Amino acid sequence: MAKKRVLRNPLKAIRAKCLECCGGSPKEVRLCPDISCALHPFRTGTNPFPRRKRKATALPAASETANAPLKPREVQFSLFQD
């Protein structure tokens, strides 16, 4: 009886499924023509849609915003032009 492999990483599980589908050939996985398959973008074992990393300098520190004085906002509510 064959031992079951437990893959905890979803990308590795997708890669294993693609290898199984293509007869175990990594080259065939790369050349896979089935673009209607939901797993096709992930077949190489990498995420084709990586998250963008935020720069640490882009956002002010929480301590800076907590101590900043509040500025009054200008709000205009007008339903009709006078």
Short mmCIF file of N, CA and C in Angstrom, two decimals:
data_model
loop_
_atom_site.label_atom_id
_atom_site.label_comp_id
_atom_site.label_asym_id
_atom_site.label_seq_id
_atom_site.Cartn_x
_atom_site.Cartn_y
_atom_site.Cartn_z
N MET A 1 0.84 -1.17 0.00
CA MET A 1 0.00 0.00 0.00
C MET A 1 0.89 1.24 0.00
N ALA A 2 0.59 2.16 -0.88
CA ALA A 2 1.40 3.37 -1.02
C ALA A 2 1.12 4.32 0.14
N LYS A 3 2.15 5.01 0.55
CA LYS A 3 2.05 5.97 1.63
C LYS A 3 1.52 7.29 1.07
N LYS A 4 0.56 7.90 1.73
CA LYS A 4 0.01 9.18 1.28
C LYS A 4 0.94 10.31 1.69
N ARG A 5 1.17 11.23 0.75
CA ARG A 5 1.95 12.43 1.07
C ARG A 5 1.00 13.53 1.50
N VAL A 6 1.35 14.21 2.54
CA VAL A 6 0.55 15.33 3.01
C VAL A 6 1.32 16.60 2.68
N LEU A 7 0.75 17.41 1.79
CA LEU A 7 1.38 18.67 1.42
C LEU A 7 0.64 19.80 2.13
N ARG A 8 1.34 20.55 2.92
CA ARG A 8 0.71 21.62 3.68
C ARG A 8 0.68 22.94 2.90
N ASN A 9 1.57 23.11 1.96
CA ASN A 9 1.60 24.32 1.17
C ASN A 9 0.69 24.14 -0.05
N PRO A 10 -0.32 25.00 -0.24
CA PRO A 10 -1.24 24.84 -1.37
C PRO A 10 -0.54 24.88 -2.73
N LEU A 11 0.49 25.70 -2.87
CA LEU A 11 1.19 25.78 -4.15
C LEU A 11 1.92 24.47 -4.46
N LYS A 12 2.47 23.84 -3.42
CA LYS A 12 3.14 22.55 -3.63
C LYS A 12 2.12 21.47 -3.97
N ALA A 13 0.94 21.55 -3.38
CA ALA A 13 -0.12 20.58 -3.68
C ALA A 13 -0.59 20.74 -5.13
N ILE A 14 -0.71 21.98 -5.59
CA ILE A 14 -1.10 22.24 -6.97
C ILE A 14 -0.03 21.72 -7.92
N ARG A 15 1.22 21.97 -7.58
CA ARG A 15 2.34 21.48 -8.41
C ARG A 15 2.31 19.96 -8.50
N ALA A 16 2.06 19.30 -7.37
CA ALA A 16 2.00 17.84 -7.36
C ALA A 16 0.84 17.33 -8.22
N LYS A 17 -0.30 18.01 -8.17
CA LYS A 17 -1.44 17.63 -8.99
C LYS A 17 -1.12 17.80 -10.47
N CYS A 18 -0.46 18.89 -10.82
CA CYS A 18 -0.09 19.13 -12.22
C CYS A 18 0.92 18.09 -12.70
N LEU A 19 1.86 17.72 -11.85
CA LEU A 19 2.82 16.67 -12.22
C LEU A 19 2.10 15.34 -12.45
N GLU A 20 1.12 15.05 -11.60
CA GLU A 20 0.35 13.82 -11.76
C GLU A 20 -0.44 13.85 -13.07
N CYS A 21 -1.03 14.99 -13.38
CA CYS A 21 -1.84 15.14 -14.59
C CYS A 21 -0.98 15.00 -15.85
N CYS A 22 0.26 15.47 -15.79
CA CYS A 22 1.15 15.47 -16.96
C CYS A 22 2.09 14.26 -16.98
N GLY A 23 1.78 13.24 -16.24
CA GLY A 23 2.58 12.02 -16.27
C GLY A 23 3.90 12.12 -15.55
N GLY A 24 4.04 13.06 -14.64
CA GLY A 24 5.26 13.18 -13.85
C GLY A 24 6.37 13.96 -14.51
N SER A 25 6.10 14.58 -15.65
CA SER A 25 7.13 15.32 -16.38
C SER A 25 7.05 16.81 -16.10
N PRO A 26 8.08 17.39 -15.46
CA PRO A 26 8.07 18.84 -15.20
C PRO A 26 8.03 19.66 -16.49
N LYS A 27 8.64 19.15 -17.55
CA LYS A 27 8.63 19.86 -18.83
C LYS A 27 7.21 19.94 -19.38
N GLU A 28 6.47 18.85 -19.26
CA GLU A 28 5.08 18.84 -19.74
C GLU A 28 4.20 19.78 -18.90
N VAL A 29 4.52 19.92 -17.63
CA VAL A 29 3.77 20.86 -16.78
C VAL A 29 3.99 22.28 -17.28
N ARG A 30 5.24 22.63 -17.60
CA ARG A 30 5.54 23.97 -18.12
C ARG A 30 4.85 24.23 -19.45
N LEU A 31 4.76 23.19 -20.28
CA LEU A 31 4.18 23.33 -21.62
C LEU A 31 2.68 23.03 -21.66
N CYS A 32 2.06 22.90 -20.53
CA CYS A 32 0.64 22.51 -20.44
C CYS A 32 -0.23 23.46 -21.27
N PRO A 33 -0.99 22.91 -22.23
CA PRO A 33 -1.83 23.75 -23.09
C PRO A 33 -3.24 23.99 -22.54
N ASP A 34 -3.60 23.36 -21.43
CA ASP A 34 -4.97 23.45 -20.91
C ASP A 34 -5.17 24.73 -20.12
N ILE A 35 -5.43 25.84 -20.82
CA ILE A 35 -5.61 27.12 -20.13
C ILE A 35 -6.98 27.24 -19.48
N SER A 36 -7.89 26.30 -19.77
CA SER A 36 -9.20 26.33 -19.12
C SER A 36 -9.14 25.76 -17.70
N CYS A 37 -8.04 25.11 -17.36
CA CYS A 37 -7.86 24.54 -16.02
C CYS A 37 -7.69 25.67 -15.00
N ALA A 38 -8.38 25.56 -13.88
CA ALA A 38 -8.28 26.58 -12.83
C ALA A 38 -6.90 26.64 -12.20
N LEU A 39 -6.15 25.54 -12.29
CA LEU A 39 -4.82 25.48 -11.68
C LEU A 39 -3.72 25.95 -12.63
N HIS A 40 -4.05 26.23 -13.87
CA HIS A 40 -3.04 26.56 -14.89
C HIS A 40 -2.08 27.68 -14.47
N PRO A 41 -2.55 28.81 -13.93
CA PRO A 41 -1.60 29.87 -13.54
C PRO A 41 -0.64 29.45 -12.43
N PHE A 42 -1.02 28.46 -11.63
CA PHE A 42 -0.23 28.05 -10.46
C PHE A 42 0.59 26.80 -10.72
N ARG A 43 0.60 26.28 -11.95
CA ARG A 43 1.18 24.97 -12.26
C ARG A 43 2.68 24.89 -12.00
N THR A 44 3.38 26.01 -12.01
CA THR A 44 4.83 25.99 -11.79
C THR A 44 5.21 25.96 -10.31
N GLY A 45 4.22 26.04 -9.43
CA GLY A 45 4.49 26.00 -8.00
C GLY A 45 4.79 27.36 -7.41
N THR A 46 4.53 28.42 -8.18
CA THR A 46 4.72 29.78 -7.68
C THR A 46 3.42 30.56 -7.86
N ASN A 47 3.25 31.59 -7.07
CA ASN A 47 2.06 32.42 -7.14
C ASN A 47 2.28 33.48 -8.21
N PRO A 48 1.46 33.49 -9.27
CA PRO A 48 1.63 34.49 -10.31
C PRO A 48 1.07 35.86 -9.91
N PHE A 49 0.40 35.93 -8.78
CA PHE A 49 -0.20 37.17 -8.31
C PHE A 49 0.37 37.54 -6.94
N PRO A 50 1.65 37.89 -6.85
CA PRO A 50 2.23 38.19 -5.54
C PRO A 50 1.68 39.49 -4.97
N ARG A 51 1.60 39.54 -3.66
CA ARG A 51 1.16 40.77 -2.99
C ARG A 51 2.28 41.79 -3.06
N ARG A 52 1.89 43.03 -3.21
CA ARG A 52 2.89 44.10 -3.21
C ARG A 52 3.28 44.40 -1.78
N LYS A 53 4.56 44.57 -1.58
CA LYS A 53 5.05 44.89 -0.24
C LYS A 53 5.02 46.40 -0.06
N ARG A 54 4.51 46.81 1.07
CA ARG A 54 4.47 48.24 1.38
C ARG A 54 5.83 48.68 1.89
N LYS A 55 6.18 49.88 1.54
CA LYS A 55 7.41 50.45 2.07
C LYS A 55 7.15 50.93 3.49
N ALA A 56 8.11 50.76 4.35
CA ALA A 56 7.96 51.16 5.74
C ALA A 56 7.82 52.67 5.87
N THR A 57 8.39 53.43 4.94
CA THR A 57 8.32 54.88 5.02
C THR A 57 7.03 55.43 4.44
N ALA A 58 6.24 54.61 3.77
CA ALA A 58 5.03 55.10 3.12
C ALA A 58 3.96 55.48 4.14
N LEU A 59 3.88 54.75 5.23
CA LEU A 59 2.87 55.01 6.24
C LEU A 59 3.51 55.63 7.48
N PRO A 60 2.87 56.66 8.05
CA PRO A 60 3.44 57.25 9.27
C PRO A 60 3.29 56.28 10.44
N ALA A 61 4.16 56.39 11.37
CA ALA A 61 4.12 55.53 12.55
C ALA A 61 2.88 55.85 13.37
N ALA A 62 2.38 54.88 14.10
CA ALA A 62 1.17 55.07 14.90
C ALA A 62 1.38 56.14 15.96
N SER A 63 2.58 56.23 16.52
CA SER A 63 2.83 57.23 17.56
C SER A 63 2.79 58.65 16.99
N GLU A 64 3.19 58.80 15.73
CA GLU A 64 3.16 60.13 15.10
C GLU A 64 1.73 60.59 14.86
N THR A 65 0.87 59.70 14.42
CA THR A 65 -0.50 60.09 14.14
C THR A 65 -1.31 60.28 15.42
N ALA A 66 -0.96 59.58 16.49
CA ALA A 66 -1.69 59.70 17.74
C ALA A 66 -1.42 61.05 18.40
N ASN A 67 -0.22 61.59 18.25
CA ASN A 67 0.14 62.85 18.89
C ASN A 67 -0.08 64.06 18.00
N ALA A 68 -0.47 63.87 16.77
CA ALA A 68 -0.65 64.99 15.85
C ALA A 68 -1.92 65.76 16.22
N PRO A 69 -1.88 67.10 16.11
CA PRO A 69 -3.09 67.88 16.41
C PRO A 69 -4.15 67.65 15.33
N LEU A 70 -5.39 67.70 15.77
CA LEU A 70 -6.49 67.50 14.82
C LEU A 70 -6.71 68.76 14.02
N LYS A 71 -6.90 68.60 12.73
CA LYS A 71 -7.16 69.74 11.85
C LYS A 71 -8.64 69.77 11.53
N PRO A 72 -9.25 70.96 11.58
CA PRO A 72 -10.67 71.03 11.22
C PRO A 72 -10.84 70.77 9.72
N ARG A 73 -11.89 70.08 9.39
CA ARG A 73 -12.16 69.76 7.99
C ARG A 73 -13.20 70.71 7.45
N GLU A 74 -13.04 71.08 6.20
CA GLU A 74 -14.04 71.91 5.55
C GLU A 74 -15.02 70.99 4.84
N VAL A 75 -16.28 71.11 5.22
CA VAL A 75 -17.31 70.27 4.62
C VAL A 75 -18.41 71.18 4.12
N GLN A 76 -18.81 70.99 2.89
CA GLN A 76 -19.90 71.78 2.33
C GLN A 76 -21.04 70.84 2.00
N PHE A 77 -22.20 71.16 2.54
CA PHE A 77 -23.39 70.42 2.22
C PHE A 77 -24.32 71.36 1.49
N SER A 78 -24.59 71.06 0.27
CA SER A 78 -25.47 71.91 -0.51
C SER A 78 -26.29 71.03 -1.44
N LEU A 79 -27.58 71.03 -1.21
CA LEU A 79 -28.45 70.26 -2.09
C LEU A 79 -28.84 71.08 -3.31
N PHE A 80 -28.94 72.38 -3.12
CA PHE A 80 -29.35 73.25 -4.21
C PHE A 80 -28.34 74.37 -4.38
N GLN A 81 -28.12 74.77 -5.59
CA GLN A 81 -27.24 75.90 -5.88
C GLN A 81 -28.00 77.18 -5.56
N ASP A 82 -27.41 78.10 -4.80
CA ASP A 82 -28.06 79.38 -4.45
C ASP A 82 -27.66 80.45 -5.42
#
